[in-house]
């Protein structure tokens, strides 16, 4: 993205979890060991329900009843865990699955069996469950068989639960909840409900859970977790989180609930919330294992591993997962994620090996194939991803999730017919899956869109007003291709093998559906490789940002398309963003200069080992913006120091899987990344000096001048701010000092309420020369000249400075067009009038201005295009049609010999 709101991207602007009761705001950490670090802003967990607090303190309870109730609700006290049953229940609730309490022969059989399932000891769990006939036992037995890949056996095992629920009305919340969990598994095993199998129907399951928690026991928190499980299975994340929060208010010690909350956060790309959920799961774990003798919470670990994978940090995910694998070598979810980590490292052979290791434990299970395929799809390795996902779908043809993943993959790769077919298959298997249904609706909508084709692009748009924008795009996109894919300075010198599809989504709602589930997205446009989706730059309800510089945005996004294609999607995040910002061909604005200068002077430039992570795990609000800006700065340095082909040499090394350190050593000849940064910093300092952001090294800073001339005996904190006279004396001593001039300008303009006067114009010009990147003097001078009769044309260079950096409004471009036209320079006016229509393509005033200037130049084709756009933008105004006919006549006359 190009503008401030887009250059830094904004993963947080994806679909929110939407839970008012839980503000998972926390600092995002580096995930040392498997434990999320503490500190930073604190997540406020839901308050424990007053109804629960009253229930556990009820005076009519016996001592044992009170203990049992406190343990069930996770509110145990010292002395409560005094029986094998209570100890086992507490350990299971907190997620300490291998605690001695859960292998104690005196512990309840089903608690021991459930712990075995969690540890991956599936065969042992089956033996332990032998002879057990409760609904919980039935559910556990089916879960084990499903994990083993024995789907027919798992389905048959559930017959008992189905028959019991249909034949006998459950009379307690526990049995009904377990029955529903069993039926959730059956719906996954069998697919859509068949006639006579009402229990597998989503609405029936939801009604049963409503009865369990509404009629039978309002405080039975496992019913809320079962509801969350059902909702998450349907990709209804927002409502699932609401159910999880309710469960946590009834049992604040539930590690499983925090694990589900973390998984939901990862799925929504809300990594700060995922970190917080993992931290709380760890804290619950430590209530049972306070010294960490057994290791870290497996629940917290899995959340962190999933978060790191989604953030593209497979190395860190591997480091976090390894102790868990050593502790629980047969845990199926951990083994599946082990395969996904190999996929995230682009090691396809290793991925297959790890899937084979998983298959040795659970032959026939699709879980490892699915995790690997989804990881590859996230990393845009579409062909490999499809192979794994298709195999997963073949292994469990009644499960919607692999089909859904295939459908989303096909959408990202631009194969809409294949996407439609896969999504239809997914919705047939699971009609209530929100993501599948929304995605299918979208892809069917896309198939109705109009198409325009150029040599290198396909433009798709909803019939209607967006046609005007699509027409403008044709020539612009081809110019973008020539620049980005060309061999000019900074060009990628590579042509993608297929046409790139540009989709104009009519509003933000459609755009949001289009990008749901895509990693590394931006605010108003997103590139998935062969497809670029963008929100129509309209103003009004349903549009998130209004107008924006869509050619600049598309040039940025198309750079992603080309770099991803050249590197087979194997390129460091910061590097592809750096290339994209560089190829926007726009000057760095003053806010970016200030951000970079602050980082430079305070020693806060990111190291090469952390800049990638700042895009997805920022520590401070400015970190992501700095990562974009610093990456761009380093890219400029690479080109200036090693030549325009240096980034291309690096890309080709990345394409082979070469890590960034060895790639820099081979392509640039540096001995290490530290050496690169050591060369970059003095170059950056010289750049900041040339930009007027810092004084020359041999010139004292403003702060040093203040300290030097502080009256003797005056404490630093009582030093008065320098006066204009003092500042002018320093300026005489150090002519052109940018910091001194900046302060003089600030104080001078303050007197005139921020407005320039003819008397202060020379001062502003002097400062503009000393700090050529600050837009402040140009704004003041443009206003001065535009309001001074006879001097309006003097505003032109200042308006041009501002327009080059503007990304939202056509005001500067339009004014430049008018000023050039007033001077009779229609050739200079025309490109500015055109740019004004880019910044506001549906603004009739800008279209009329562009058409008038085109007519003055006798450029009838351009005039016709803008007037034709007016007939689309304002179809009810007959004058546009009459003008269109007239300009076509003029064009025909001009072309006649």
mmCIF file of N, CA and C in Angstrom, residues 298-409:
data_model
loop_
_atom_site.group_PDB
_atom_site.id
_atom_site.type_symbol
_atom_site.label_atom_id
_atom_site.label_comp_id
_atom_site.label_asym_id
_atom_site.label_seq_id
_atom_site.Cartn_x
_atom_site.Cartn_y
_atom_site.Cartn_z
ATOM 1 N N UNK A 298 1.112 -27.141 27.304
ATOM 2 C CA UNK A 298 0.962 -27.566 25.906
ATOM 3 C C UNK A 298 -0.083 -26.739 25.163
ATOM 4 N N UNK A 299 -1.097 -26.272 25.883
ATOM 5 C CA UNK A 299 -2.126 -25.448 25.243
ATOM 6 C C UNK A 299 -1.523 -24.119 24.794
ATOM 7 N N UNK A 300 -0.778 -23.459 25.682
ATOM 8 C CA UNK A 300 -0.125 -22.203 25.317
ATOM 9 C C UNK A 300 0.866 -22.413 24.184
ATOM 10 N N UNK A 301 1.593 -23.510 24.257
ATOM 11 C CA UNK A 301 2.579 -23.800 23.223
ATOM 12 C C UNK A 301 1.925 -23.904 21.857
ATOM 13 N N UNK A 302 0.802 -24.615 21.777
ATOM 14 C CA UNK A 302 0.152 -24.795 20.482
ATOM 15 C C UNK A 302 -0.365 -23.464 19.927
ATOM 16 N N UNK A 303 -0.870 -22.621 20.801
ATOM 17 C CA UNK A 303 -1.317 -21.304 20.340
ATOM 18 C C UNK A 303 -0.144 -20.521 19.762
ATOM 19 N N UNK A 304 0.989 -20.534 20.468
ATOM 20 C CA UNK A 304 2.152 -19.779 20.004
ATOM 21 C C UNK A 304 2.704 -20.354 18.705
ATOM 22 N N UNK A 305 2.720 -21.665 18.583
ATOM 23 C CA UNK A 305 3.206 -22.278 17.347
ATOM 24 C C UNK A 305 2.323 -21.852 16.179
ATOM 25 N N UNK A 306 1.017 -21.913 16.371
ATOM 26 C CA UNK A 306 0.113 -21.502 15.289
ATOM 27 C C UNK A 306 0.293 -20.023 14.953
ATOM 28 N N UNK A 307 0.487 -19.210 15.975
ATOM 29 C CA UNK A 307 0.688 -17.779 15.728
ATOM 30 C C UNK A 307 1.959 -17.544 14.929
ATOM 31 N N UNK A 308 3.047 -18.205 15.322
ATOM 32 C CA UNK A 308 4.304 -17.993 14.605
ATOM 33 C C UNK A 308 4.200 -18.475 13.156
ATOM 34 N N UNK A 309 3.537 -19.599 12.952
ATOM 35 C CA UNK A 309 3.362 -20.074 11.579
ATOM 36 C C UNK A 309 2.570 -19.076 10.757
ATOM 37 N N UNK A 310 1.512 -18.537 11.333
ATOM 38 C CA UNK A 310 0.680 -17.582 10.590
ATOM 39 C C UNK A 310 1.430 -16.289 10.336
ATOM 40 N N UNK A 311 2.397 -16.004 11.202
ATOM 41 C CA UNK A 311 3.214 -14.805 11.025
ATOM 42 C C UNK A 311 4.390 -15.037 10.095
ATOM 43 N N UNK A 312 4.523 -16.258 9.602
ATOM 44 C CA UNK A 312 5.602 -16.556 8.673
ATOM 45 C C UNK A 312 6.932 -16.830 9.320
ATOM 46 N N UNK A 313 6.933 -17.117 10.613
ATOM 47 C CA UNK A 313 8.180 -17.369 11.328
ATOM 48 C C UNK A 313 8.264 -18.851 11.694
ATOM 49 N N UNK A 314 8.519 -19.675 10.666
ATOM 50 C CA UNK A 314 8.530 -21.124 10.885
ATOM 51 C C UNK A 314 9.697 -21.551 11.762
ATOM 52 N N UNK A 315 10.812 -20.846 11.694
ATOM 53 C CA UNK A 315 11.955 -21.199 12.541
ATOM 54 C C UNK A 315 11.600 -21.064 14.017
ATOM 55 N N UNK A 316 10.947 -19.973 14.356
ATOM 56 C CA UNK A 316 10.560 -19.769 15.752
ATOM 57 C C UNK A 316 9.488 -20.764 16.164
ATOM 58 N N UNK A 317 8.573 -21.072 15.244
ATOM 59 C CA UNK A 317 7.559 -22.082 15.540
ATOM 60 C C UNK A 317 8.217 -23.419 15.851
ATOM 61 N N UNK A 318 9.249 -23.765 15.088
ATOM 62 C CA UNK A 318 9.956 -25.032 15.326
ATOM 63 C C UNK A 318 10.625 -25.033 16.687
ATOM 64 N N UNK A 319 11.222 -23.907 17.042
ATOM 65 C CA UNK A 319 11.902 -23.832 18.336
ATOM 66 C C UNK A 319 10.917 -23.999 19.484
ATOM 67 N N UNK A 320 9.748 -23.393 19.349
ATOM 68 C CA UNK A 320 8.742 -23.482 20.409
ATOM 69 C C UNK A 320 8.174 -24.897 20.499
ATOM 70 N N UNK A 321 7.971 -25.527 19.333
ATOM 71 C CA UNK A 321 7.309 -26.826 19.317
ATOM 72 C C UNK A 321 8.207 -27.962 19.787
ATOM 73 N N UNK A 322 9.514 -27.858 19.571
ATOM 74 C CA UNK A 322 10.395 -28.993 19.800
ATOM 75 C C UNK A 322 10.284 -29.591 21.211
ATOM 76 N N UNK A 323 10.291 -28.792 22.280
ATOM 77 C CA UNK A 323 10.154 -29.404 23.609
ATOM 78 C C UNK A 323 8.838 -30.153 23.794
ATOM 79 N N UNK A 324 7.779 -29.663 23.174
ATOM 80 C CA UNK A 324 6.488 -30.340 23.286
ATOM 81 C C UNK A 324 6.520 -31.687 22.568
ATOM 82 N N UNK A 325 7.160 -31.725 21.398
ATOM 83 C CA UNK A 325 7.277 -32.994 20.676
ATOM 84 C C UNK A 325 8.096 -34.007 21.470
ATOM 85 N N UNK A 326 9.139 -33.526 22.124
ATOM 86 C CA UNK A 326 9.951 -34.435 22.932
ATOM 87 C C UNK A 326 9.148 -34.951 24.126
ATOM 88 N N UNK A 327 8.289 -34.115 24.638
ATOM 89 C CA UNK A 327 7.483 -34.483 25.810
ATOM 90 C C UNK A 327 6.316 -35.386 25.420
ATOM 91 N N UNK A 328 5.670 -35.054 24.287
ATOM 92 C CA UNK A 328 4.510 -35.829 23.821
ATOM 93 C C UNK A 328 4.743 -36.243 22.368
ATOM 94 N N UNK A 329 5.584 -37.221 22.119
ATOM 95 C CA UNK A 329 5.956 -37.549 20.730
ATOM 96 C C UNK A 329 4.812 -38.090 19.889
ATOM 97 N N UNK A 330 3.706 -38.493 20.519
ATOM 98 C CA UNK A 330 2.588 -39.041 19.751
ATOM 99 C C UNK A 330 1.387 -38.104 19.697
ATOM 100 N N UNK A 331 1.538 -36.892 20.197
ATOM 101 C CA UNK A 331 0.431 -35.941 20.139
ATOM 102 C C UNK A 331 0.160 -35.588 18.675
ATOM 103 N N UNK A 332 -1.030 -35.905 18.193
ATOM 104 C CA UNK A 332 -1.309 -35.782 16.760
ATOM 105 C C UNK A 332 -1.282 -34.333 16.288
ATOM 106 N N UNK A 333 -1.855 -33.434 17.070
ATOM 107 C CA UNK A 333 -1.854 -32.029 16.637
ATOM 108 C C UNK A 333 -0.430 -31.507 16.535
ATOM 109 N N UNK A 334 0.417 -31.849 17.494
ATOM 110 C CA UNK A 334 1.810 -31.405 17.452
ATOM 111 C C UNK A 334 2.533 -31.998 16.242
ATOM 112 N N UNK A 335 2.277 -33.274 15.948
ATOM 113 C CA UNK A 335 2.908 -33.906 14.789
ATOM 114 C C UNK A 335 2.431 -33.258 13.483
ATOM 115 N N UNK A 336 1.148 -32.917 13.429
ATOM 116 C CA UNK A 336 0.628 -32.265 12.229
ATOM 117 C C UNK A 336 1.262 -30.892 12.043
ATOM 118 N N UNK A 337 1.424 -30.160 13.132
ATOM 119 C CA UNK A 337 2.057 -28.852 13.029
ATOM 120 C C UNK A 337 3.542 -28.978 12.715
ATOM 121 N N UNK A 338 4.156 -30.074 13.117
ATOM 122 C CA UNK A 338 5.545 -30.328 12.744
ATOM 123 C C UNK A 338 5.667 -30.393 11.222
ATOM 124 N N UNK A 339 4.705 -31.029 10.583
ATOM 125 C CA UNK A 339 4.677 -31.055 9.114
ATOM 126 C C UNK A 339 4.428 -29.663 8.546
ATOM 127 N N UNK A 340 3.538 -28.914 9.197
ATOM 128 C CA UNK A 340 3.246 -27.556 8.722
ATOM 129 C C UNK A 340 4.477 -26.661 8.828
ATOM 130 N N UNK A 341 5.293 -26.866 9.852
ATOM 131 C CA UNK A 341 6.516 -26.079 9.993
ATOM 132 C C UNK A 341 7.456 -26.354 8.825
ATOM 133 N N UNK A 342 7.606 -27.628 8.454
ATOM 134 C CA UNK A 342 8.436 -27.947 7.287
ATOM 135 C C UNK A 342 7.894 -27.260 6.040
ATOM 136 N N UNK A 343 6.570 -27.235 5.910
ATOM 137 C CA UNK A 343 5.963 -26.528 4.779
ATOM 138 C C UNK A 343 6.290 -25.045 4.833
ATOM 139 N N UNK A 344 6.242 -24.477 6.046
ATOM 140 C CA UNK A 344 6.565 -23.062 6.204
ATOM 141 C C UNK A 344 8.016 -22.743 5.906
ATOM 142 N N UNK A 345 8.861 -23.742 5.958
ATOM 143 C CA UNK A 345 10.277 -23.579 5.599
ATOM 144 C C UNK A 345 10.518 -23.881 4.119
ATOM 145 N N UNK A 346 9.431 -24.161 3.367
ATOM 146 C CA UNK A 346 9.492 -24.483 1.943
ATOM 147 C C UNK A 346 10.274 -25.767 1.678
ATOM 148 N N UNK A 347 10.303 -26.639 2.665
ATOM 149 C CA UNK A 347 10.987 -27.921 2.510
ATOM 150 C C UNK A 347 9.934 -28.983 2.189
ATOM 151 N N UNK A 348 9.616 -29.128 0.920
ATOM 152 C CA UNK A 348 8.520 -30.018 0.528
ATOM 153 C C UNK A 348 8.874 -31.471 0.811
ATOM 154 N N UNK A 349 10.115 -31.863 0.547
ATOM 155 C CA UNK A 349 10.519 -33.219 0.848
ATOM 156 C C UNK A 349 10.410 -33.524 2.327
ATOM 157 N N UNK A 350 10.865 -32.595 3.155
ATOM 158 C CA UNK A 350 10.766 -32.777 4.603
ATOM 159 C C UNK A 350 9.307 -32.800 5.048
ATOM 160 N N UNK A 351 8.489 -31.975 4.397
ATOM 161 C CA UNK A 351 7.058 -31.974 4.717
ATOM 162 C C UNK A 351 6.460 -33.350 4.484
ATOM 163 N N UNK A 352 6.800 -33.944 3.349
ATOM 164 C CA UNK A 352 6.279 -35.291 3.064
ATOM 165 C C UNK A 352 6.792 -36.307 4.081
ATOM 166 N N UNK A 353 8.050 -36.172 4.465
ATOM 167 C CA UNK A 353 8.609 -37.091 5.466
ATOM 168 C C UNK A 353 7.837 -36.985 6.773
ATOM 169 N N UNK A 354 7.537 -35.769 7.178
ATOM 170 C CA UNK A 354 6.832 -35.583 8.451
ATOM 171 C C UNK A 354 5.384 -36.043 8.341
ATOM 172 N N UNK A 355 4.791 -35.879 7.178
ATOM 173 C CA UNK A 355 3.449 -36.437 6.985
ATOM 174 C C UNK A 355 3.492 -37.955 7.071
ATOM 175 N N UNK A 356 4.566 -38.534 6.542
ATOM 176 C CA UNK A 356 4.711 -39.988 6.624
ATOM 177 C C UNK A 356 4.895 -40.435 8.072
ATOM 178 N N UNK A 357 5.640 -39.645 8.852
ATOM 179 C CA UNK A 357 5.796 -39.956 10.279
ATOM 180 C C UNK A 357 4.445 -39.902 10.982
ATOM 181 N N UNK A 358 3.642 -38.922 10.630
ATOM 182 C CA UNK A 358 2.296 -38.826 11.182
ATOM 183 C C UNK A 358 1.470 -40.042 10.759
ATOM 184 N N UNK A 359 1.578 -40.414 9.497
ATOM 185 C CA UNK A 359 0.800 -41.553 8.992
ATOM 186 C C UNK A 359 1.167 -42.844 9.706
ATOM 187 N N UNK A 360 2.407 -42.959 10.131
ATOM 188 C CA UNK A 360 2.794 -44.160 10.867
ATOM 189 C C UNK A 360 2.037 -44.255 12.184
ATOM 190 N N UNK A 361 1.667 -43.108 12.732
ATOM 191 C CA UNK A 361 0.880 -43.086 13.967
ATOM 192 C C UNK A 361 -0.608 -43.202 13.680
ATOM 193 N N UNK A 362 -1.072 -42.501 12.648
ATOM 194 C CA UNK A 362 -2.504 -42.453 12.335
ATOM 195 C C UNK A 362 -2.713 -42.618 10.847
ATOM 196 N N UNK A 363 -2.529 -43.843 10.344
ATOM 197 C CA UNK A 363 -2.720 -44.047 8.896
ATOM 198 C C UNK A 363 -4.152 -43.721 8.493
ATOM 199 N N UNK A 364 -4.275 -42.933 7.447
ATOM 200 C CA UNK A 364 -5.606 -42.574 6.963
ATOM 201 C C UNK A 364 -6.106 -41.245 7.463
ATOM 202 N N UNK A 365 -5.479 -40.684 8.497
ATOM 203 C CA UNK A 365 -5.926 -39.380 8.992
ATOM 204 C C UNK A 365 -5.425 -38.276 8.066
ATOM 205 N N UNK A 366 -6.270 -37.293 7.760
ATOM 206 C CA UNK A 366 -5.851 -36.204 6.873
ATOM 207 C C UNK A 366 -5.222 -35.021 7.602
ATOM 208 N N UNK A 367 -5.075 -35.109 8.921
ATOM 209 C CA UNK A 367 -4.744 -33.920 9.705
ATOM 210 C C UNK A 367 -3.416 -33.301 9.306
ATOM 211 N N UNK A 368 -2.342 -34.102 9.182
ATOM 212 C CA UNK A 368 -1.037 -33.539 8.825
ATOM 213 C C UNK A 368 -1.055 -32.972 7.414
ATOM 214 N N UNK A 369 -1.691 -33.678 6.494
ATOM 215 C CA UNK A 369 -1.799 -33.178 5.121
ATOM 216 C C UNK A 369 -2.534 -31.844 5.083
ATOM 217 N N UNK A 370 -3.586 -31.734 5.874
ATOM 218 C CA UNK A 370 -4.372 -30.503 5.907
ATOM 219 C C UNK A 370 -3.560 -29.349 6.462
ATOM 220 N N UNK A 371 -2.887 -29.575 7.599
ATOM 221 C CA UNK A 371 -2.097 -28.499 8.203
ATOM 222 C C UNK A 371 -0.993 -28.052 7.247
ATOM 223 N N UNK A 372 -0.323 -29.003 6.612
ATOM 224 C CA UNK A 372 0.738 -28.652 5.668
ATOM 225 C C UNK A 372 0.174 -27.902 4.465
ATOM 226 N N UNK A 373 -0.943 -28.384 3.948
ATOM 227 C CA UNK A 373 -1.547 -27.725 2.791
ATOM 228 C C UNK A 373 -1.994 -26.313 3.088
ATOM 229 N N UNK A 374 -2.606 -26.103 4.254
ATOM 230 C CA UNK A 374 -3.043 -24.750 4.618
ATOM 231 C C UNK A 374 -1.851 -23.825 4.811
ATOM 232 N N UNK A 375 -0.765 -24.362 5.365
ATOM 233 C CA UNK A 375 0.428 -23.533 5.534
ATOM 234 C C UNK A 375 0.993 -23.129 4.171
ATOM 235 N N UNK A 376 1.082 -24.087 3.255
ATOM 236 C CA UNK A 376 1.596 -23.786 1.915
ATOM 237 C C UNK A 376 0.694 -22.796 1.186
ATOM 238 N N UNK A 377 -0.613 -22.915 1.381
ATOM 239 C CA UNK A 377 -1.530 -21.968 0.747
ATOM 240 C C UNK A 377 -1.314 -20.568 1.299
ATOM 241 N N UNK A 378 -1.126 -20.461 2.633
ATOM 242 C CA UNK A 378 -0.846 -19.157 3.224
ATOM 243 C C UNK A 378 0.427 -18.545 2.633
ATOM 244 N N UNK A 379 1.391 -19.407 2.317
ATOM 245 C CA UNK A 379 2.651 -18.941 1.748
ATOM 246 C C UNK A 379 2.614 -18.875 0.229
ATOM 247 N N UNK A 380 1.430 -19.019 -0.344
ATOM 248 C CA UNK A 380 1.199 -18.874 -1.781
ATOM 249 C C UNK A 380 1.971 -19.890 -2.616
ATOM 250 N N UNK A 381 2.212 -21.046 -2.030
ATOM 251 C CA UNK A 381 2.786 -22.155 -2.790
ATOM 252 C C UNK A 381 1.616 -22.998 -3.308
ATOM 253 N N UNK A 382 0.914 -22.443 -4.282
ATOM 254 C CA UNK A 382 -0.402 -22.941 -4.628
ATOM 255 C C UNK A 382 -0.401 -24.377 -5.167
ATOM 256 N N UNK A 383 0.528 -24.703 -6.021
ATOM 257 C CA UNK A 383 0.510 -26.041 -6.601
ATOM 258 C C UNK A 383 0.787 -27.102 -5.543
ATOM 259 N N UNK A 384 1.825 -26.891 -4.733
ATOM 260 C CA UNK A 384 2.132 -27.846 -3.674
ATOM 261 C C UNK A 384 0.990 -27.910 -2.668
ATOM 262 N N UNK A 385 0.423 -26.749 -2.334
ATOM 263 C CA UNK A 385 -0.680 -26.720 -1.378
ATOM 264 C C UNK A 385 -1.854 -27.535 -1.888
ATOM 265 N N UNK A 386 -2.178 -27.362 -3.141
ATOM 266 C CA UNK A 386 -3.322 -28.085 -3.704
ATOM 267 C C UNK A 386 -3.105 -29.595 -3.638
ATOM 268 N N UNK A 387 -1.884 -30.022 -3.870
ATOM 269 C CA UNK A 387 -1.606 -31.461 -3.827
ATOM 270 C C UNK A 387 -1.864 -32.028 -2.440
ATOM 271 N N UNK A 388 -1.409 -31.335 -1.408
ATOM 272 C CA UNK A 388 -1.624 -31.815 -0.040
ATOM 273 C C UNK A 388 -3.102 -31.752 0.335
ATOM 274 N N UNK A 389 -3.761 -30.669 -0.043
ATOM 275 C CA UNK A 389 -5.166 -30.508 0.336
ATOM 276 C C UNK A 389 -6.059 -31.508 -0.389
ATOM 277 N N UNK A 390 -5.767 -31.782 -1.648
ATOM 278 C CA UNK A 390 -6.567 -32.768 -2.375
ATOM 279 C C UNK A 390 -6.420 -34.152 -1.754
ATOM 280 N N UNK A 391 -5.194 -34.470 -1.310
ATOM 281 C CA UNK A 391 -4.985 -35.760 -0.660
ATOM 282 C C UNK A 391 -5.741 -35.817 0.667
ATOM 283 N N UNK A 392 -5.745 -34.694 1.397
ATOM 284 C CA UNK A 392 -6.502 -34.641 2.656
ATOM 285 C C UNK A 392 -7.986 -34.845 2.394
ATOM 286 N N UNK A 393 -8.505 -34.208 1.343
ATOM 287 C CA UNK A 393 -9.921 -34.345 1.011
ATOM 288 C C UNK A 393 -10.263 -35.780 0.612
ATOM 289 N N UNK A 394 -9.347 -36.430 -0.081
ATOM 290 C CA UNK A 394 -9.582 -37.821 -0.472
ATOM 291 C C UNK A 394 -9.636 -38.734 0.753
ATOM 292 N N UNK A 395 -8.814 -38.441 1.746
ATOM 293 C CA UNK A 395 -8.784 -39.302 2.928
ATOM 294 C C UNK A 395 -10.061 -39.170 3.761
ATOM 295 N N UNK A 396 -10.603 -37.959 3.806
ATOM 296 C CA UNK A 396 -11.841 -37.771 4.574
ATOM 297 C C UNK A 396 -12.821 -37.008 3.697
ATOM 298 N N UNK A 397 -13.467 -37.692 2.772
ATOM 299 C CA UNK A 397 -14.318 -37.002 1.786
ATOM 300 C C UNK A 397 -15.551 -36.342 2.379
ATOM 301 N N UNK A 398 -15.893 -36.646 3.629
ATOM 302 C CA UNK A 398 -17.076 -36.043 4.246
ATOM 303 C C UNK A 398 -16.754 -34.805 5.078
ATOM 304 N N UNK A 399 -15.485 -34.440 5.149
ATOM 305 C CA UNK A 399 -15.067 -33.292 5.959
ATOM 306 C C UNK A 399 -14.972 -32.072 5.058
ATOM 307 N N UNK A 400 -15.629 -30.997 5.439
ATOM 308 C CA UNK A 400 -15.688 -29.800 4.588
ATOM 309 C C UNK A 400 -14.379 -29.016 4.584
ATOM 310 N N UNK A 401 -13.606 -29.094 5.667
ATOM 311 C CA UNK A 401 -12.465 -28.171 5.810
ATOM 312 C C UNK A 401 -11.442 -28.295 4.685
ATOM 313 N N UNK A 402 -11.022 -29.498 4.257
ATOM 314 C CA UNK A 402 -10.068 -29.532 3.136
ATOM 315 C C UNK A 402 -10.641 -28.939 1.853
ATOM 316 N N UNK A 403 -11.930 -29.157 1.594
ATOM 317 C CA UNK A 403 -12.559 -28.587 0.402
ATOM 318 C C UNK A 403 -12.610 -27.061 0.501
ATOM 319 N N UNK A 404 -12.900 -26.565 1.696
ATOM 320 C CA UNK A 404 -12.921 -25.122 1.891
ATOM 321 C C UNK A 404 -11.537 -24.536 1.658
ATOM 322 N N UNK A 405 -10.513 -25.184 2.205
ATOM 323 C CA UNK A 405 -9.149 -24.696 2.004
ATOM 324 C C UNK A 405 -8.785 -24.680 0.527
ATOM 325 N N UNK A 406 -9.202 -25.702 -0.196
ATOM 326 C CA UNK A 406 -8.958 -25.727 -1.639
ATOM 327 C C UNK A 406 -9.681 -24.583 -2.347
ATOM 328 N N UNK A 407 -10.911 -24.324 -1.936
ATOM 329 C CA UNK A 407 -11.664 -23.237 -2.552
ATOM 330 C C UNK A 407 -11.012 -21.887 -2.316
ATOM 331 N N UNK A 408 -10.557 -21.646 -1.084
ATOM 332 C CA UNK A 408 -9.890 -20.380 -0.780
ATOM 333 C C UNK A 408 -8.585 -20.256 -1.553
ATOM 334 N N UNK A 409 -7.864 -21.366 -1.667
ATOM 335 C CA UNK A 409 -6.619 -21.367 -2.448
ATOM 336 C C UNK A 409 -6.895 -20.989 -3.894
#
